[in-house]
Short mmCIF file of C-alpha atoms in Angstrom, two decimals:
data_model
loop_
_atom_site.label_atom_id
_atom_site.label_comp_id
_atom_site.label_asym_id
_atom_site.label_seq_id
_atom_site.Cartn_x
_atom_site.Cartn_y
_atom_site.Cartn_z
CA UNK A 1 -1.59 -14.54 -2.75
CA UNK A 2 -0.30 -17.15 -5.31
CA UNK A 3 3.31 -17.80 -5.46
CA UNK A 4 3.25 -16.52 -8.85
CA UNK A 5 2.10 -13.03 -8.05
CA UNK A 6 4.42 -13.11 -5.03
CA UNK A 7 7.20 -13.93 -7.46
CA UNK A 8 6.23 -11.31 -9.75
CA UNK A 9 5.93 -8.71 -6.65
CA UNK A 10 9.13 -9.92 -5.61
CA UNK A 11 10.80 -8.86 -9.01
CA UNK A 12 9.22 -5.64 -9.40
CA UNK A 13 10.56 -4.68 -6.02
CA UNK A 14 14.03 -5.74 -6.86
CA UNK A 15 13.99 -4.00 -10.21
CA UNK A 16 13.07 -0.83 -8.28
CA UNK A 17 15.37 -1.39 -5.16
CA UNK A 18 12.57 -1.71 -2.99
CA UNK A 19 11.25 -3.76 -0.13
CA UNK A 20 8.36 -6.14 -0.92
CA UNK A 21 6.21 -4.16 1.74
CA UNK A 22 7.30 -0.59 0.18
CA UNK A 23 6.43 -2.00 -3.53
CA UNK A 24 3.14 -3.29 -2.18
CA UNK A 25 2.33 0.11 -0.60
CA UNK A 26 3.31 2.20 -3.62
CA UNK A 27 1.25 -0.14 -5.81
CA UNK A 28 -1.90 0.24 -3.61
CA UNK A 29 -1.35 4.08 -3.61
CA UNK A 30 -0.87 4.20 -7.22
CA UNK A 31 -4.12 2.32 -7.71
CA UNK A 32 -6.26 4.13 -5.19
CA UNK A 33 -4.95 7.45 -6.94
CA UNK A 34 -5.92 6.21 -10.63
CA UNK A 35 -9.39 5.18 -9.21
CA UNK A 36 -10.08 8.22 -7.20
CA UNK A 37 -10.13 6.05 -3.82
CA UNK A 38 -9.40 8.33 -1.01
CA UNK A 39 -8.79 7.60 2.75
CA UNK A 40 -12.12 8.48 4.68
CA UNK A 41 -11.28 11.58 6.89
CA UNK A 42 -10.03 10.51 10.61
CA UNK A 43 -12.71 10.88 13.21
CA UNK A 44 -12.63 14.00 15.30
CA UNK A 45 -10.94 13.30 18.69
CA UNK A 46 -13.78 13.13 21.45
CA UNK A 47 -13.46 15.30 24.64
CA UNK A 48 -13.09 12.95 27.91
CA UNK A 49 -16.49 13.73 29.85
CA UNK A 50 -14.48 12.78 33.12
CA UNK A 51 -11.54 15.65 32.55
#
């Protein structure tokens, strides 16, 4: 990440009283929602054949 982008992220986080990681998480989630990107379903738990 360029220093300029990191500085912008820091400024945005400070403005919203968020940590850098929380701000980044929020931005990623907003982007995915706008673009229709969803997490794939978690794989089903396997049964233990030795149980």
